[in-house]
PDB file of C-alpha atoms in Angstrom:
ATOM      1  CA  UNK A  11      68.418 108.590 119.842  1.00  0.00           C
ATOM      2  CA  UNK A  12      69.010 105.745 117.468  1.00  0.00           C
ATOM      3  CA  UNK A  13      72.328 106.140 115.626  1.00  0.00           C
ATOM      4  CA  UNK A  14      71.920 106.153 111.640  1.00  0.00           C
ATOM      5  CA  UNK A  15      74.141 104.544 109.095  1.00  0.00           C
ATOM      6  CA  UNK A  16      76.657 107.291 108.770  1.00  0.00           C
ATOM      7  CA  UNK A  17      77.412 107.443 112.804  1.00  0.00           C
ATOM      8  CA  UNK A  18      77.502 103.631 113.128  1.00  0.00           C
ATOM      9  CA  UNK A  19      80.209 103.477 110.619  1.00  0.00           C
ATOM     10  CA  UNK A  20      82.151 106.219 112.096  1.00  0.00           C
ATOM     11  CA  UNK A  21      81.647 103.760 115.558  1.00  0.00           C
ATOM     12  CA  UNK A  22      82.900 101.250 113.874  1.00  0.00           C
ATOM     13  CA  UNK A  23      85.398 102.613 112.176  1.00  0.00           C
ATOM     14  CA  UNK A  24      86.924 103.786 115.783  1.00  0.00           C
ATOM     15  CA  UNK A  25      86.665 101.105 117.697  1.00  0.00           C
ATOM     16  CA  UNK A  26      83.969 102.774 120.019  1.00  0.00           C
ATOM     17  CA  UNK A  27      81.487  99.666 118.744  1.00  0.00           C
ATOM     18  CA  UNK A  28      82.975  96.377 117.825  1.00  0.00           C
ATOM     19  CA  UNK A  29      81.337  93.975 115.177  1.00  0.00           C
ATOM     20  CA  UNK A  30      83.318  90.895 114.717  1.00  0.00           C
ATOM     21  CA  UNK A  31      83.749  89.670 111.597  1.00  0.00           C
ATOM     22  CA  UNK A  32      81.464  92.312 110.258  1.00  0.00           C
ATOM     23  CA  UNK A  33      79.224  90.582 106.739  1.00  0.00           C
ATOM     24  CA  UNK A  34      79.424  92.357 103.911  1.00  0.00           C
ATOM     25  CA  UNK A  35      76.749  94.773 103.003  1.00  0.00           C
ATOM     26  CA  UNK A  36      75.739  94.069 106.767  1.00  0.00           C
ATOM     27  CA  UNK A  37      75.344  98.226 107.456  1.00  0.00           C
ATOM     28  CA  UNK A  38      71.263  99.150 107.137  1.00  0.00           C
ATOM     29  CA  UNK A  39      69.832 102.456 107.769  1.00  0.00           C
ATOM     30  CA  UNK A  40      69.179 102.271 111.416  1.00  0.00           C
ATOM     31  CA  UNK A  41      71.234  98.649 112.329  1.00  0.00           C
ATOM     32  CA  UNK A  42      73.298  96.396 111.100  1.00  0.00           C
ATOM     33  CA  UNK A  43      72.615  92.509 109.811  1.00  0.00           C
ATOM     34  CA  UNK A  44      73.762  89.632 112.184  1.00  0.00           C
ATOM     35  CA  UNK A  45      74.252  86.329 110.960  1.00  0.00           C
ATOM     36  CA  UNK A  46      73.293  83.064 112.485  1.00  0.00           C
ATOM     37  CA  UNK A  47      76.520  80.688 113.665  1.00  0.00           C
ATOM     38  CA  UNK A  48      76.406  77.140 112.946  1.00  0.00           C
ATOM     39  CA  UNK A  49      76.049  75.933 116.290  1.00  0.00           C
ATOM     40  CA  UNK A  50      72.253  75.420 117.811  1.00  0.00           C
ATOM     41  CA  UNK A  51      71.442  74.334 121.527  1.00  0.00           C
ATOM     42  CA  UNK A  52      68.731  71.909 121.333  1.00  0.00           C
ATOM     43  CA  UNK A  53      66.085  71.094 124.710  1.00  0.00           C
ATOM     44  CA  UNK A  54      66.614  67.322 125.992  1.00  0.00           C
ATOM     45  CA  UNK A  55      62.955  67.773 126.715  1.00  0.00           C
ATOM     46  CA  UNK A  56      62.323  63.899 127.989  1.00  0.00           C
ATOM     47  CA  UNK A  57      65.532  64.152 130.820  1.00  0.00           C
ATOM     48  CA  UNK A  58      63.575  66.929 132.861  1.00  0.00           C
ATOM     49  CA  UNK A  59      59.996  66.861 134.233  1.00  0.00           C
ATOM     50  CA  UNK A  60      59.871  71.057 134.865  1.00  0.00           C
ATOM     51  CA  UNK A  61      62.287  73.560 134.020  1.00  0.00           C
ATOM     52  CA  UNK A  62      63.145  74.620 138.418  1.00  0.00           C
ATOM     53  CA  UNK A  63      64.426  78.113 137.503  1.00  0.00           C
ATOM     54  CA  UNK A  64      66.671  77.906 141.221  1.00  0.00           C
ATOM     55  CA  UNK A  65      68.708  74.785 139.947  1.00  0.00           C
ATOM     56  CA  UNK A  66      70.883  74.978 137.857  1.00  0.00           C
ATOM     57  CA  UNK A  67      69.802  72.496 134.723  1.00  0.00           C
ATOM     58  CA  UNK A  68      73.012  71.476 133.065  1.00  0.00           C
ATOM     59  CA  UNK A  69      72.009  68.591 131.104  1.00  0.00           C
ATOM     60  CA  UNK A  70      68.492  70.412 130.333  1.00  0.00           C
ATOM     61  CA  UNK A  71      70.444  71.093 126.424  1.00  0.00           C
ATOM     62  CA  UNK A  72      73.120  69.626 124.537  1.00  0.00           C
ATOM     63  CA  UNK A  73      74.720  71.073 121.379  1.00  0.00           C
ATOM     64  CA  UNK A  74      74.351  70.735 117.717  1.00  0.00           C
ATOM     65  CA  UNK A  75      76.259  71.851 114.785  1.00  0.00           C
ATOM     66  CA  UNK A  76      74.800  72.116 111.743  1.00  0.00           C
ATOM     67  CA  UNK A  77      76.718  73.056 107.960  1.00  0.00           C
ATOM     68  CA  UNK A  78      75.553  74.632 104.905  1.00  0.00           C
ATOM     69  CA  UNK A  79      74.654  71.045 102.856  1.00  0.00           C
ATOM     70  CA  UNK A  80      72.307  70.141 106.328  1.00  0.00           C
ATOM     71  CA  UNK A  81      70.944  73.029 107.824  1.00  0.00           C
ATOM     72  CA  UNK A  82      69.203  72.892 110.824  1.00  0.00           C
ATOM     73  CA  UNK A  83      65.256  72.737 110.571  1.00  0.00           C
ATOM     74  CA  UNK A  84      63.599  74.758 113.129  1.00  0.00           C
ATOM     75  CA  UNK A  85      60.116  72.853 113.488  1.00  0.00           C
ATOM     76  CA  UNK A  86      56.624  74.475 114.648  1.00  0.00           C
ATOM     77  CA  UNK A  87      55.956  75.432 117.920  1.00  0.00           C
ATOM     78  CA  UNK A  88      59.630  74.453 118.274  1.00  0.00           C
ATOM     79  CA  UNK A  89      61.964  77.032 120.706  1.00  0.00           C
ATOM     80  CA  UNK A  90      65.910  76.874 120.170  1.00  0.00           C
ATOM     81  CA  UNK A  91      68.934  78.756 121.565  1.00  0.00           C
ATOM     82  CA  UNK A  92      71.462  79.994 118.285  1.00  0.00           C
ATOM     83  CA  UNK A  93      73.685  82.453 118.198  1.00  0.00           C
ATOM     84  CA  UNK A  94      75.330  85.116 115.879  1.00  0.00           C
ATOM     85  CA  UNK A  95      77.861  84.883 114.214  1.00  0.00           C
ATOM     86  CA  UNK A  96      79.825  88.124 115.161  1.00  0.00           C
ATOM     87  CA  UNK A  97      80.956  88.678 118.260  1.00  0.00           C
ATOM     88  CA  UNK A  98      79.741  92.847 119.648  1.00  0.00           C
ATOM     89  CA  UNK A  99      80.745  94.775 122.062  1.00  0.00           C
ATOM     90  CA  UNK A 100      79.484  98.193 123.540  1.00  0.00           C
ATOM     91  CA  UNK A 101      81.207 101.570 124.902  1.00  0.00           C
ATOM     92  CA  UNK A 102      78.709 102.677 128.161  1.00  0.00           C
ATOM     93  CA  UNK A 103      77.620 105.291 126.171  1.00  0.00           C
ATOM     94  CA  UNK A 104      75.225 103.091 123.811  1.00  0.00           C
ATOM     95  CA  UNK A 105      72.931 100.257 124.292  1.00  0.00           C
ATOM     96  CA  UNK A 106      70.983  98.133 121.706  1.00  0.00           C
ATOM     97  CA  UNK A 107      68.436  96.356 120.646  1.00  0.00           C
ATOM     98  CA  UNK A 108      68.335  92.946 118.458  1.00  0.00           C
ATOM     99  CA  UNK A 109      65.324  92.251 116.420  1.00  0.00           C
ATOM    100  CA  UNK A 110      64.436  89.657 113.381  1.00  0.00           C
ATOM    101  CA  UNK A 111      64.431  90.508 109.649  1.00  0.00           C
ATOM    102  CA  UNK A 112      61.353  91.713 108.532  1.00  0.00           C
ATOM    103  CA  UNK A 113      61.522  88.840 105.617  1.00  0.00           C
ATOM    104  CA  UNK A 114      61.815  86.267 108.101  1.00  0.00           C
ATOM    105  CA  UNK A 115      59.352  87.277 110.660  1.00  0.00           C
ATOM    106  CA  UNK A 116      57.171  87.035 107.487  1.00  0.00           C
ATOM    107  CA  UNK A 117      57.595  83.113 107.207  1.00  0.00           C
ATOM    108  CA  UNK A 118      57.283  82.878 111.390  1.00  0.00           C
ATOM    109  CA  UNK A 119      60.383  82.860 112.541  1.00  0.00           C
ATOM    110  CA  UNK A 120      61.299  84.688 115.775  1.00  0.00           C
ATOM    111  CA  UNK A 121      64.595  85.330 117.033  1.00  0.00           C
ATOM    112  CA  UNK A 122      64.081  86.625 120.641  1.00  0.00           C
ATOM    113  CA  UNK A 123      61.051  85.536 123.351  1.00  0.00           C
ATOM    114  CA  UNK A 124      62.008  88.539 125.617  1.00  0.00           C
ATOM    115  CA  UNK A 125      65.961  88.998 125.392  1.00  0.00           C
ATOM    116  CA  UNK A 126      66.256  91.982 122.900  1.00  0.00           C
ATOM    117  CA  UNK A 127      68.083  94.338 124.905  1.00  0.00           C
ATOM    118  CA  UNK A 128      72.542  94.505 124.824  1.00  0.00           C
ATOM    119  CA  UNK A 129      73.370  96.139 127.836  1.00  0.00           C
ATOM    120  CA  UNK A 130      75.961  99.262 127.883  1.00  0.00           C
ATOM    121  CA  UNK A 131      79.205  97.849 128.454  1.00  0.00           C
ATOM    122  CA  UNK A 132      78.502  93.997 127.503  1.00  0.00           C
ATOM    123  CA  UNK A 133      80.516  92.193 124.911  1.00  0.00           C
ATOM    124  CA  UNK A 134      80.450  89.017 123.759  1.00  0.00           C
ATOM    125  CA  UNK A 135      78.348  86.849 120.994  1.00  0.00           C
ATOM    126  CA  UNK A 136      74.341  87.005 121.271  1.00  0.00           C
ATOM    127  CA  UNK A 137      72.100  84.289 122.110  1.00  0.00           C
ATOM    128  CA  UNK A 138      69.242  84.254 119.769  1.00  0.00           C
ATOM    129  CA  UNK A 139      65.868  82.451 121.309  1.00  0.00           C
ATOM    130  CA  UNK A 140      64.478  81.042 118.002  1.00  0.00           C
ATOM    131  CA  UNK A 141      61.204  79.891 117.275  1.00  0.00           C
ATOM    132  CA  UNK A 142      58.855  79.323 114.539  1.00  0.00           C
ATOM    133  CA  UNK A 143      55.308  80.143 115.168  1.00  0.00           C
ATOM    134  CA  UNK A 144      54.948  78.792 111.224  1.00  0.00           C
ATOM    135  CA  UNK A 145      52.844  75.463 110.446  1.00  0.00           C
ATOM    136  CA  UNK A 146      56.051  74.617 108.258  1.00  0.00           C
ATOM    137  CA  UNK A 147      59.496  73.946 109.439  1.00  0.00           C
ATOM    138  CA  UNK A 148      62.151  76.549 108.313  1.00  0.00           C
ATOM    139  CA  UNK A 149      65.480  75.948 107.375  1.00  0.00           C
ATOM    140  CA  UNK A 150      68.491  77.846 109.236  1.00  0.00           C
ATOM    141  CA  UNK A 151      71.827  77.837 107.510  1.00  0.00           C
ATOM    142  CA  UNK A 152      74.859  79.105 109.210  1.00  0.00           C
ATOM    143  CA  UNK A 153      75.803  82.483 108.288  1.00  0.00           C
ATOM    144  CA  UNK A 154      72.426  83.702 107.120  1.00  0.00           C
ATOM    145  CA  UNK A 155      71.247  86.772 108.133  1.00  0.00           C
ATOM    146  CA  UNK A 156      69.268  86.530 110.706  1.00  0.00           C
ATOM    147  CA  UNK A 157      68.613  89.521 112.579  1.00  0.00           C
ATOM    148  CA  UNK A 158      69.807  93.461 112.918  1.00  0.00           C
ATOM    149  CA  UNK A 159      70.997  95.190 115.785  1.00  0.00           C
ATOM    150  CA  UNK A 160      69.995  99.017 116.352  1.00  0.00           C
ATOM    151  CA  UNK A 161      71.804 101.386 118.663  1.00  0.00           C
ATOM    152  CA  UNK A 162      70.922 104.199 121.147  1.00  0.00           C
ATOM    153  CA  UNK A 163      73.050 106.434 123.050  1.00  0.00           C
ATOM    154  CA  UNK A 164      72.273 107.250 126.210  1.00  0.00           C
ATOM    155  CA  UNK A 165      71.993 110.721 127.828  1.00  0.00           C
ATOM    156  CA  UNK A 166      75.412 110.122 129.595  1.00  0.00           C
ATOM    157  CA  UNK A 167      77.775 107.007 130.179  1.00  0.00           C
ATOM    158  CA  UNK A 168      76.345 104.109 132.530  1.00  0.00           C
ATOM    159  CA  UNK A 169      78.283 104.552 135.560  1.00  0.00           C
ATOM    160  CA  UNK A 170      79.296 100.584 135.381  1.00  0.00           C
ATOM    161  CA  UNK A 171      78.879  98.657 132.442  1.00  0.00           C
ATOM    162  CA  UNK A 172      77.488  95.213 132.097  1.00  0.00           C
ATOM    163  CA  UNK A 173      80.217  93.054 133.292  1.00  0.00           C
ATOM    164  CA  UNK A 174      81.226  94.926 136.538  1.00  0.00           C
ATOM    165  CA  UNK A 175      81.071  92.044 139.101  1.00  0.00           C
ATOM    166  CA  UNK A 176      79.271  94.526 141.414  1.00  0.00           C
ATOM    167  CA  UNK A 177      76.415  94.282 138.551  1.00  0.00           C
ATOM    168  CA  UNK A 178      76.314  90.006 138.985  1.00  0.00           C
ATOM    169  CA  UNK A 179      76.384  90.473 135.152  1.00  0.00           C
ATOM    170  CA  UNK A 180      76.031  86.195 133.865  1.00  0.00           C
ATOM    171  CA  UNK A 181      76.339  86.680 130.285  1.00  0.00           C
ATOM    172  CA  UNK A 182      79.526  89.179 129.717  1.00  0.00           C
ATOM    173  CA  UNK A 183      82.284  87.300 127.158  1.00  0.00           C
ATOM    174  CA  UNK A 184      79.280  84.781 126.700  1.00  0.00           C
ATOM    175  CA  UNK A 185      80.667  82.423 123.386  1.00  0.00           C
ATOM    176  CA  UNK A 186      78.105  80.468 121.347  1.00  0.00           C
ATOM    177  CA  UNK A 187      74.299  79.591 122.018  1.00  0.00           C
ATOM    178  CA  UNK A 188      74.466  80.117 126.425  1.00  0.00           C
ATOM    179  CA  UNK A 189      71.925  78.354 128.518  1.00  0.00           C
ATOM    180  CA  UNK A 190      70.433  80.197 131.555  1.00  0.00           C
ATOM    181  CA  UNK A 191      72.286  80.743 134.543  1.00  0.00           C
ATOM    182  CA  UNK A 192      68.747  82.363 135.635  1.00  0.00           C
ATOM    183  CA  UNK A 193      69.283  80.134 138.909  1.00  0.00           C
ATOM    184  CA  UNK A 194      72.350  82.342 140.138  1.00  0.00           C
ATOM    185  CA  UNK A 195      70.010  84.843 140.920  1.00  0.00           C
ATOM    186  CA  UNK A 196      68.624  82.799 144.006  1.00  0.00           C
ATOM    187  CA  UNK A 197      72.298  82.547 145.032  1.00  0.00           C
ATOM    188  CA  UNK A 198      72.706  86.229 145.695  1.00  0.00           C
TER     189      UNK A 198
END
């Protein structure tokens, strides 16, 4: 069941969701509007021959920062990690799913590759995987809306919620635009 308006205010308004600093007008039908942070983590594509997904690659992106007078410009065929703005977090009673805005889709921009799904139980800010499948660049400036974030309960609490250290979760309290850690899986 997707939770409408009226039950993810009364979520909210509990504490049994967490949407941190919640925009204004940011409560849809169905979801609620993320924003886009300022920060951006770019590929260093000429360091690295192949992407090895069993090393880890911590050089393979570096960090930029962008403001509101020099946005960043998201190029064709170009892939980016962002991030949103407000920081979530989820009881183990809901999951949820984070898509684009309709209204950006429509110019080509994409805000996932295949990460749309928020665990039960994780919390922390979401790493968006831009990239614009446009023949233009777009402009991104911080604190646009970006994306919206839909929630479904589940037919009883997860027994352990993303972030149990039994789980090997690599993401939980994740700050800003995170780089894989896909690599720690051949570690286990």
């Amino acid at each position: 069941m997707i939770l409408s308006d009226i039950s993810i205010r009364a979520a909210l308004e509990s504490g049994h969701i967490t949407i941190d600093p919640l925009g204004d007008n940011a409560i849809q039908p169905s979801s609620v509007d993320l924003r886009v942070s300022d920060t951006f983590r770019v590929f260093n594509n000429h360091k690295y021959p192949l992407i090895d997904t069993k090393q880890p690659l911590d050089g393979l992106t570096q960090t930029v920062t962008v403001t509101q007078e020099d946005p960043f410009i998201l190029h064709p065929g170009e892939f980016v990690l962002g991030s949103t703005l407000e920081r979530v977090s989820l009881p183990t009673d809901l999951v949820a799913r984070i898509e684009g805005k309709s209204s950006l889709g429509r110019l080509g921009l994409l805000v996932h590759a295949t990460a749309g799904f928020i665990d039960a139980g994780f919390s922390g800010w979401l790493t968006l995987e831009l990239s614009n499948v446009a023949n233009l660049p777009i402009a991104i400036y911080p604190e646009m809306k970006i994306s919206q974030l839909a929630f479904f309960r589940l037919d009883q609490p997860a027994s352990r919620g993303y972030g149990d250290p039994a789980l090997g979760s690599k993401y939980q309290g994740q700050e800003g635009p995170t780089p894989s850690q896909f690599h720690k899986n051949f570690s286990s």
